[in-house]
CSV table of C-alpha atoms in Angstrom, one decimal:
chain,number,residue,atom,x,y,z
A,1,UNK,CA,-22.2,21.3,-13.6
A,2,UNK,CA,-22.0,17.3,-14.8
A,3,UNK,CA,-24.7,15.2,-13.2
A,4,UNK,CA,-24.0,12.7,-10.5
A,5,UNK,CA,-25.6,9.4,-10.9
A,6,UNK,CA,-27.6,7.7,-8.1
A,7,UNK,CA,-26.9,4.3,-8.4
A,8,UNK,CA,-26.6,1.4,-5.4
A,9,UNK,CA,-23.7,1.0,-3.2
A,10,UNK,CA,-23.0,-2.7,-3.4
A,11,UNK,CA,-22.3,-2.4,-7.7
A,12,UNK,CA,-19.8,-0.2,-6.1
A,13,UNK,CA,-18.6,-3.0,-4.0
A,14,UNK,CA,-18.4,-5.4,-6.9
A,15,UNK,CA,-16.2,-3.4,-9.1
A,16,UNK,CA,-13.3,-4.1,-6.4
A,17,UNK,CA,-14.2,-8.0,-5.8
A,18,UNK,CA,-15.0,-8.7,-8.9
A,19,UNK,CA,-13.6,-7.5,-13.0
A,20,UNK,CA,-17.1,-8.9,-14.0
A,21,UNK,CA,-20.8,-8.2,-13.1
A,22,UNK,CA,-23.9,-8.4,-14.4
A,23,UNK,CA,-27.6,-6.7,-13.8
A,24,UNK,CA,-29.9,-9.4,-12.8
A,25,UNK,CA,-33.4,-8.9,-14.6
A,26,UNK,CA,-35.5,-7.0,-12.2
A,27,UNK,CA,-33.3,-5.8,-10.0
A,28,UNK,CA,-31.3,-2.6,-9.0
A,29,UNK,CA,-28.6,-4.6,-7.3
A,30,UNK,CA,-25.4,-5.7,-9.0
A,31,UNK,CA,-25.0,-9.5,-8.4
A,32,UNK,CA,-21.6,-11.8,-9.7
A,33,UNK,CA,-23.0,-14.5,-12.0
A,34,UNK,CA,-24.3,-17.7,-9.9
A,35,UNK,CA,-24.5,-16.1,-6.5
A,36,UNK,CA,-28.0,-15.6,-4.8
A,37,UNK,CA,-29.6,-11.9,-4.0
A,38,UNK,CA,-27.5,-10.2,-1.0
A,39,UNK,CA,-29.4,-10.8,2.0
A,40,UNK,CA,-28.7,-7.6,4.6
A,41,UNK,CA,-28.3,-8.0,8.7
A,42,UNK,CA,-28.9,-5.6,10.8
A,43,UNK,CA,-25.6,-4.0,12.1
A,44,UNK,CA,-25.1,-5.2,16.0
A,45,UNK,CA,-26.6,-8.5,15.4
A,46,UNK,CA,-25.7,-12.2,14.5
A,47,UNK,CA,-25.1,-12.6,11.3
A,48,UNK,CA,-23.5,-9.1,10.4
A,49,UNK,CA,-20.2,-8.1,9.6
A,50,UNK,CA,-20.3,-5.4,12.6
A,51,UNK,CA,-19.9,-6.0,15.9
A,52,UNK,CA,-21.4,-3.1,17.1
A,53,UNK,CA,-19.4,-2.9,20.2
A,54,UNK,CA,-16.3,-2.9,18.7
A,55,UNK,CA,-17.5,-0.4,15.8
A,56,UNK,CA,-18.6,2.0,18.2
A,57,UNK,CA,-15.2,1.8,20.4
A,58,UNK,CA,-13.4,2.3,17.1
A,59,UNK,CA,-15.0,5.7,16.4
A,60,UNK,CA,-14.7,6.4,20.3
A,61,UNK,CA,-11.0,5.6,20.2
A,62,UNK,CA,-10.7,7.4,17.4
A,63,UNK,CA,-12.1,10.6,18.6
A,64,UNK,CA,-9.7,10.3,21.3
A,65,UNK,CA,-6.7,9.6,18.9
A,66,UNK,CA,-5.7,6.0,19.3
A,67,UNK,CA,-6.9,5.1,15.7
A,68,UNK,CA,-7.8,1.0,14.5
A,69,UNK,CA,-7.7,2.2,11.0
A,70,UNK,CA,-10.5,1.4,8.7
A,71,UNK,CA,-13.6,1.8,11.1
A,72,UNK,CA,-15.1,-1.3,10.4
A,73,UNK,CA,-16.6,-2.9,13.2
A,74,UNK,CA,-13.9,-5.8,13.1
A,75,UNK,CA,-12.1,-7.2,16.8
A,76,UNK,CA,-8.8,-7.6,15.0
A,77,UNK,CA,-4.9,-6.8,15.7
A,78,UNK,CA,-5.1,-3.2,14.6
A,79,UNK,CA,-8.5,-2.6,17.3
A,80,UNK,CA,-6.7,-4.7,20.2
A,81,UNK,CA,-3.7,-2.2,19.8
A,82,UNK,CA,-5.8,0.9,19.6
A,83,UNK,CA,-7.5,-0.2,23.0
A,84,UNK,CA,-4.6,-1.2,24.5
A,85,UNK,CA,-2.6,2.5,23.6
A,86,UNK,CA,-5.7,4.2,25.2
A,87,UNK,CA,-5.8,1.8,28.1
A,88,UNK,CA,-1.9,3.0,28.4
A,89,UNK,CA,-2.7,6.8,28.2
A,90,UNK,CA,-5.2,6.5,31.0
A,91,UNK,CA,-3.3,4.7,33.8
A,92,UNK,CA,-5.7,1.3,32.9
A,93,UNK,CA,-4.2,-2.3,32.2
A,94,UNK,CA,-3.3,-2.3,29.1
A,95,UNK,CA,-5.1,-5.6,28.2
A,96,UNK,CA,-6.7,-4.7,24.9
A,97,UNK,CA,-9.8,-5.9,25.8
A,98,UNK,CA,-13.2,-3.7,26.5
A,99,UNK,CA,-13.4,-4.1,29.8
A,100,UNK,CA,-16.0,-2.2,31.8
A,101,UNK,CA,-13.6,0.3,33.2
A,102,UNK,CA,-12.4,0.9,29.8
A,103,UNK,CA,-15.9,1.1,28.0
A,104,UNK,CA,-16.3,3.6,30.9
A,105,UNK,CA,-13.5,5.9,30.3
A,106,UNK,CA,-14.7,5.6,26.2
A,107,UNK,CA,-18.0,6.4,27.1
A,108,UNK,CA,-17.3,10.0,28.8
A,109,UNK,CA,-16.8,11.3,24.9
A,110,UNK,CA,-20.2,10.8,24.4
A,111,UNK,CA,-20.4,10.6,20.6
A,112,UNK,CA,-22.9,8.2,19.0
A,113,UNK,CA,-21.4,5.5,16.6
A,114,UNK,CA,-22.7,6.8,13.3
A,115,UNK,CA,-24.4,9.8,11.8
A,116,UNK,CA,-27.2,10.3,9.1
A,117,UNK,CA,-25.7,12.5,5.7
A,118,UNK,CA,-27.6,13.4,3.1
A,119,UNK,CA,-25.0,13.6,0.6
A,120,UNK,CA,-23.8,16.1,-0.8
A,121,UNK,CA,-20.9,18.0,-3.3
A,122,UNK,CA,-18.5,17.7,0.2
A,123,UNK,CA,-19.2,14.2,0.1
A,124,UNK,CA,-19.0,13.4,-4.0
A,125,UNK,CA,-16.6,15.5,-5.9
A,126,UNK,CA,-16.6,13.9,-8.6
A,127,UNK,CA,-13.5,13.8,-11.1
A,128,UNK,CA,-12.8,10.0,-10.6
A,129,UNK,CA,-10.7,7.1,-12.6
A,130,UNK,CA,-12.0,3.8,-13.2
A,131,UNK,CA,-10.6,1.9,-14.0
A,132,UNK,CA,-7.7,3.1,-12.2
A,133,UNK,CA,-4.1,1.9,-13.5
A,134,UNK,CA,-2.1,-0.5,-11.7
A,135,UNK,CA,1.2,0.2,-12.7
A,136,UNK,CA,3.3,3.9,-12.9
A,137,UNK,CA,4.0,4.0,-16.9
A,138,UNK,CA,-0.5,4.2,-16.3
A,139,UNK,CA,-0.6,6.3,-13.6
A,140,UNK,CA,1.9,9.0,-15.0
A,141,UNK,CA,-0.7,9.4,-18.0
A,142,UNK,CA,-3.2,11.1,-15.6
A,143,UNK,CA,-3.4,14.5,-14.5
A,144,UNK,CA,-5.2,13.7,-11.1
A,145,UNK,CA,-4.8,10.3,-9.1
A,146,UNK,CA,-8.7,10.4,-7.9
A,147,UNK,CA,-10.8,8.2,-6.4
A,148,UNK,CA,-12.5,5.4,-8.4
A,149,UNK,CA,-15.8,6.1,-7.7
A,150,UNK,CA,-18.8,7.7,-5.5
A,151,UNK,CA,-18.4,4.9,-2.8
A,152,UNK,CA,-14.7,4.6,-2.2
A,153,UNK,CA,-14.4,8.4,-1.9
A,154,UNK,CA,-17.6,8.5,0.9
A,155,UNK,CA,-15.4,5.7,2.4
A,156,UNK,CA,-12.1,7.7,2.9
A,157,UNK,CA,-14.1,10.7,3.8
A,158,UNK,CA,-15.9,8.7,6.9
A,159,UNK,CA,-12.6,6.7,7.6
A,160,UNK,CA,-14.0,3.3,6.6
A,161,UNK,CA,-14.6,0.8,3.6
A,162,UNK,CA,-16.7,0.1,1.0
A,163,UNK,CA,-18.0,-2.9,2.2
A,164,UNK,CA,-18.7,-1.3,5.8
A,165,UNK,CA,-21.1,1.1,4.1
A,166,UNK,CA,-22.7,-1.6,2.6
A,167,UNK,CA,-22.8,-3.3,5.9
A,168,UNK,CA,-24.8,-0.7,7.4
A,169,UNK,CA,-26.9,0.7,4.9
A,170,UNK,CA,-27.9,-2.9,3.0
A,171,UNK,CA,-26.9,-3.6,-0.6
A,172,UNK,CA,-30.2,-1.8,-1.8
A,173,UNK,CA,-29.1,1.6,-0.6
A,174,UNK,CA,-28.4,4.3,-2.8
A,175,UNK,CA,-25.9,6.5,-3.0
A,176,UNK,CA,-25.4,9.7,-5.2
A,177,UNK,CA,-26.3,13.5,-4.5
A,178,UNK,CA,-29.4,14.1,-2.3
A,179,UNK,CA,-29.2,10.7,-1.1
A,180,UNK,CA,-29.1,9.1,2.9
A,181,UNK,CA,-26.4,7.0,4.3
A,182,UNK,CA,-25.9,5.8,7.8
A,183,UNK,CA,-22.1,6.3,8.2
A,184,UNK,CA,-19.5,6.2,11.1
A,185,UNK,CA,-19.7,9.6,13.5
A,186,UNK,CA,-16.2,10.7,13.0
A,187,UNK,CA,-17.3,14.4,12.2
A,188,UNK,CA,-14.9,17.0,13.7
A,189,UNK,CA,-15.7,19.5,16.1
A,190,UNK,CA,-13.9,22.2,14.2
A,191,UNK,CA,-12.3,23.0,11.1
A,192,UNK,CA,-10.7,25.7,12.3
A,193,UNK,CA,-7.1,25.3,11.6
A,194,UNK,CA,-6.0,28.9,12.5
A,195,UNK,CA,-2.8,29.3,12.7
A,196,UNK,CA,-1.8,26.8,10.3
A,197,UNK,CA,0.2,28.0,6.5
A,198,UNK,CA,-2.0,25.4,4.9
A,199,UNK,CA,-3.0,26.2,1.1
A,200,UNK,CA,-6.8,26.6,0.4
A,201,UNK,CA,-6.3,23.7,-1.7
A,202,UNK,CA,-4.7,21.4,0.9
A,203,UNK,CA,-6.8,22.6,3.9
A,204,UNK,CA,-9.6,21.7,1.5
A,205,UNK,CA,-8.7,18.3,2.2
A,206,UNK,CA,-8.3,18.5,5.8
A,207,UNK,CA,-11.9,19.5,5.7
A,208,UNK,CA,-12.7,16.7,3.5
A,209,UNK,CA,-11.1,14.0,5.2
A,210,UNK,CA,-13.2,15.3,8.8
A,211,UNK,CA,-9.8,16.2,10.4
A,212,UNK,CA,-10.5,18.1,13.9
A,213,UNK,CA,-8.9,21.4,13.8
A,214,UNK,CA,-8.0,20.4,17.7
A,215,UNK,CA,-5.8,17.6,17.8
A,216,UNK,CA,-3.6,16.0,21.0
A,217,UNK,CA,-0.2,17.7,20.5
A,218,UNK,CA,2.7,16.0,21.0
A,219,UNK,CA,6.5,16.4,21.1
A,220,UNK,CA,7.4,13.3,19.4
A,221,UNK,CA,7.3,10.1,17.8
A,222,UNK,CA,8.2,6.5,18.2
A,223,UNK,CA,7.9,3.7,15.2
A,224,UNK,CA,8.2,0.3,17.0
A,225,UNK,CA,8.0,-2.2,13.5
A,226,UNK,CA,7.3,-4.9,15.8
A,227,UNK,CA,4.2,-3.7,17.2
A,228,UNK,CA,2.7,-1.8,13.9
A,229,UNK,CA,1.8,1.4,15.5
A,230,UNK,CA,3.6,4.9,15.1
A,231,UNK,CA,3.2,6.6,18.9
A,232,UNK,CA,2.9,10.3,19.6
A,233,UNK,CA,4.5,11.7,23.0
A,234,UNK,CA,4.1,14.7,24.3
A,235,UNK,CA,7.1,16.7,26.3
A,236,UNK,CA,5.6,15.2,29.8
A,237,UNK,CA,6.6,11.6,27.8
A,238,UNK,CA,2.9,11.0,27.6
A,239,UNK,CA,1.3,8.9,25.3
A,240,UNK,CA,-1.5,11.0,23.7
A,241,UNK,CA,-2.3,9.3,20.0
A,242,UNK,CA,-1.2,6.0,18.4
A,243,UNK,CA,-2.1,5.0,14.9
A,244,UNK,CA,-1.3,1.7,12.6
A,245,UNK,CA,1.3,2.0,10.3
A,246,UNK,CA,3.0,-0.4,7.8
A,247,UNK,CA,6.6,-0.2,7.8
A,248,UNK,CA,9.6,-1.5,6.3
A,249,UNK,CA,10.2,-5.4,4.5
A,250,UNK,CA,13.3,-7.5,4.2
A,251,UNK,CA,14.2,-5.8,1.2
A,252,UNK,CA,13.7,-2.6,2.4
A,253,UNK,CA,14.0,-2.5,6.3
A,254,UNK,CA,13.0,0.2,8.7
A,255,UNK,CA,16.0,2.4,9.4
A,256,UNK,CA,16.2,1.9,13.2
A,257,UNK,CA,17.5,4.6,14.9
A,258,UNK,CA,16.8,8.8,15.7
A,259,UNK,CA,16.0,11.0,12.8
A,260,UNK,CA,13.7,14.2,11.8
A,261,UNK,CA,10.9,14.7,10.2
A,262,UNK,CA,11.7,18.2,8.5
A,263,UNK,CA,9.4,19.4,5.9
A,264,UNK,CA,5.5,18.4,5.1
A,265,UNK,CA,4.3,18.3,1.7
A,266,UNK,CA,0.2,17.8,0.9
A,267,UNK,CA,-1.0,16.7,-2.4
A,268,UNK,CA,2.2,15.5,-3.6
A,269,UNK,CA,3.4,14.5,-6.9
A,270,UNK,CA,5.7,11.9,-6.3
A,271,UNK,CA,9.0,11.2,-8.0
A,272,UNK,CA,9.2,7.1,-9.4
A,273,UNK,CA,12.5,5.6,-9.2
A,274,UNK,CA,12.9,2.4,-10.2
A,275,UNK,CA,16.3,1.6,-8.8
A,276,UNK,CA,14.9,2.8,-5.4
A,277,UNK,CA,12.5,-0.3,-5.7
A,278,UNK,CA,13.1,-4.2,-5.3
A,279,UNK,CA,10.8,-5.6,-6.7
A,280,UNK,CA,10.8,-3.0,-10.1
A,281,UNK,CA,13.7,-3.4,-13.2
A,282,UNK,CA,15.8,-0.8,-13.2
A,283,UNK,CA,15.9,-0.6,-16.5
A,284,UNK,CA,12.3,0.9,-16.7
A,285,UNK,CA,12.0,4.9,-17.0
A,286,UNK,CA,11.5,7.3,-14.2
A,287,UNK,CA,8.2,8.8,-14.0
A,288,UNK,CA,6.4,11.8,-12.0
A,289,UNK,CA,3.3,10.1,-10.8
A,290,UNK,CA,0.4,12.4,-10.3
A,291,UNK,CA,-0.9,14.0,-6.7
A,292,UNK,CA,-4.5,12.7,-5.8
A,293,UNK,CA,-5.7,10.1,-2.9
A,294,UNK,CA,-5.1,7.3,-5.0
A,295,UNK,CA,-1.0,8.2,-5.5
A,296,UNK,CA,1.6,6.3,-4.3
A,297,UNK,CA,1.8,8.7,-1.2
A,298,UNK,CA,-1.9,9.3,-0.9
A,299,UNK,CA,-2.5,13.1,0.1
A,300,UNK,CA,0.8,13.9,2.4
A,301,UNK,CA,4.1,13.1,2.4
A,302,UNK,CA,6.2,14.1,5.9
A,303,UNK,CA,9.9,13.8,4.9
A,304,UNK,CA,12.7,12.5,6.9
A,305,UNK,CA,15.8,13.2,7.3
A,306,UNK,CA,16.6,10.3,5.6
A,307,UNK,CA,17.4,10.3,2.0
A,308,UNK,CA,14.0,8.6,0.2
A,309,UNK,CA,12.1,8.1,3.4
A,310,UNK,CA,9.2,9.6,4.7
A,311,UNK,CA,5.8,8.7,6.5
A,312,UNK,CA,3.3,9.1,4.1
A,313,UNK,CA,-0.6,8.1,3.2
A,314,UNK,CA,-1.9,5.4,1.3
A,315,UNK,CA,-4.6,4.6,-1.8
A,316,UNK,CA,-5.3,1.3,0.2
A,317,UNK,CA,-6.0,2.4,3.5
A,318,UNK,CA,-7.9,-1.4,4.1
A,319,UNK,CA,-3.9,-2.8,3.7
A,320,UNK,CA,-2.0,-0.6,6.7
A,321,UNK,CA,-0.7,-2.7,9.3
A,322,UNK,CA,-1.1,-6.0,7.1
A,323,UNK,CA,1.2,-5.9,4.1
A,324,UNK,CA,4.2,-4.7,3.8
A,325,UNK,CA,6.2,-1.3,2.5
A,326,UNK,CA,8.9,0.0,0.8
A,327,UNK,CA,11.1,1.1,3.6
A,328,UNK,CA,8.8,4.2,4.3
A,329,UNK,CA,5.8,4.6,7.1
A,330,UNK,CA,2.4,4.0,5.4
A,331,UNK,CA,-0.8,5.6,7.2
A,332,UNK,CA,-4.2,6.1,6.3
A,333,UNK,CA,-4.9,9.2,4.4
A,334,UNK,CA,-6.9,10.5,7.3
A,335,UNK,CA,-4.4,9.6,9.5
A,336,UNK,CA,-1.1,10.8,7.9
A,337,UNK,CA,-2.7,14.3,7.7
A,338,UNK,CA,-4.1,14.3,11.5
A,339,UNK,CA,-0.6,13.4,12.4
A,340,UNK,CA,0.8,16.4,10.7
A,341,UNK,CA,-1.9,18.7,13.2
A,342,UNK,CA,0.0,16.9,15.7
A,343,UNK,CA,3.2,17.7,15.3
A,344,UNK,CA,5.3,20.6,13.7
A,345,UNK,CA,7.6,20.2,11.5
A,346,UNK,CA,11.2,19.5,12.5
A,347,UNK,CA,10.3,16.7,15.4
A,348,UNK,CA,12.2,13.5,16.0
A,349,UNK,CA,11.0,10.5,15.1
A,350,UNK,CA,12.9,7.5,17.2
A,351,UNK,CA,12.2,3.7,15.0
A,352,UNK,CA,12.5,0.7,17.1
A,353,UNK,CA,12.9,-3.0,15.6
């Protein structure tokens, strides 16, 4: 079996922010040229990235299926709408705002906001591409669309970032094999998805991605493109989940109306087209991308019954609810495949402008 390095978590960090770093003499840190030694602040107080009150509500709301996302401890759009969709599913104003009633109601899940791992080979796989190509005539020369590295698969895993991590571990951490990280709780109460015709391979990733075996079921969903979120009901017409999603552009606009989603597909290859894209000349050659977390669909594709659309995951799960898509409903990884415990397949998906 191939070693696994153990090497800090911010160089991780750099590689995304930055195409060149350099090792400053003395020092197991990774530090751009002409910036000064990372200096870390404790999660939860002034100076850090986290608020802590809003990191732990995100893993609360998240437990309880009204998900911000990335966990990342950040009062933004994508956290007000997750409080908000809880506040609606139990009778509260839906203000998006913690008040004490609904840090109350958040509370009653008692789950901590993060958890110690040692990690280990559930956490690092391994197999990853770096540096990972940007455009399909690259990708379709791989055999596996994989992570990039140690950190950004730990990330996905715990449903956060990179630079989270970083944020509440320090710079100086470490991470490889055997090694401790403070991460957010969002370990499932069961993996036991009985009853489900999942693959070993694909309910391997359910497993990895700390999907809970017992998910709110609902009946149905609704897409609103102005709000962001994708809404599951349940046959009472109950809100029981929300999540963010990124839909549609100008060139390629949500199609508003009814349709199905019929068929579910995990670990997907996926099909490039380029006259099915705007922004891509049609000249250029089809290609069959390659199935891995970093594809163009991420780890599930849910088709509708609308030719070339389906809701699918993401390789930038930092980017849902803030850029924009090619027609289709982008999730998180994590997300897309907790939606498809939600739902079986065949249910009606209304889209609303």
């Amino acid at each position: 079996m191939p070693r696994t390095p153990i090497l800090p978590i911010l160089s991780y960090c750099l590689v995304f922010a930055a195409t060149t770093a350099t090792a400053q003499p003395g020092s197991n840190v990774f530090t751009p040229p002409g910036t000064a030694k990372p200096v870390w602040v404790q999660p939860g107080t002034p100076g850090s990235p986290i608020n802590g009150a809003v990191f732990h509500a995100q893993v609360l709301l998240s437990s309880a299926g009204f998900s911000s996302g990335v966990i990342d401890g950040k009062d933004g759009m994508s956290f007000k709408a997750a409080v908000r969709g809880f506040q609606q599913s139990r009778g509260l104003p839906a203000t998006g705002k913690l008040d004490i009633a609904t840090r109350r109601a958040l509370l009653d899940r008692n789950r901590p906001s993060t958890v110690n791992v040692k990690l280990g080979r559930a956490d690092i796989g391994g197999n990853y591409v770096y540096p990972f190509p940007k455009k399909a005539e690259g990708q379709a020369k791989l055999k596996w669309a994989g992570y990039r590295n140690m950190l950004e698969e730990v990330a996905e895993r715990y449903h956060t970032t990179p630079d989270t991590i970083v944020a509440l571990n320090g710079p100086t951490a470490l991470i490889g094999i055997g090694q401790n990280l403070r991460l957010p709780n969002v370990l499932p109460a069961s993996t036991d998805y009985q009853g489900s015709p999942l693959k070993p391979e694909h309910r391997a990733w359910f497993v990895k991605l700390n999907i809970d075996a017992n998910e709110p079921q609902g009946d149905h969903v609704v897409i609103d493109k102005s709000e962001g979120l994708l809404k599951v009901i349940d046959d009472g017409d109950r809100l029981v989940a929300q999540f963010p999603v990124t839909t549609g552009s100008q060139h390629d606009p949500l199609p508003l109306g009814n349709w199905k989603v019929s068929t579910y597909a995990f670990l997907p290859p996926f099909h490039y087209q380029p006259d099915l894209f705007w922004d891509v000349d049609d000249s250029k050659d089809e290609k069959m991308l390659p199935p891995g977390p970093n594809g163009l669909v991420g780890v599930a594709w849910l088709d509708l019954t609308k030719d070339h659309y389906g809701i699918h995951g993401t390789p930038e799960p930092q980017t849902i609810g803030r850029t924009e898509s090619h027609g289709c409903i982008r999730m998180t990884n994590w997300d897309v495949l907790r939606l498809s415990r939600m739902l079986k397949p065949g249910f009606k998906a209304e889209f609303r402008a």
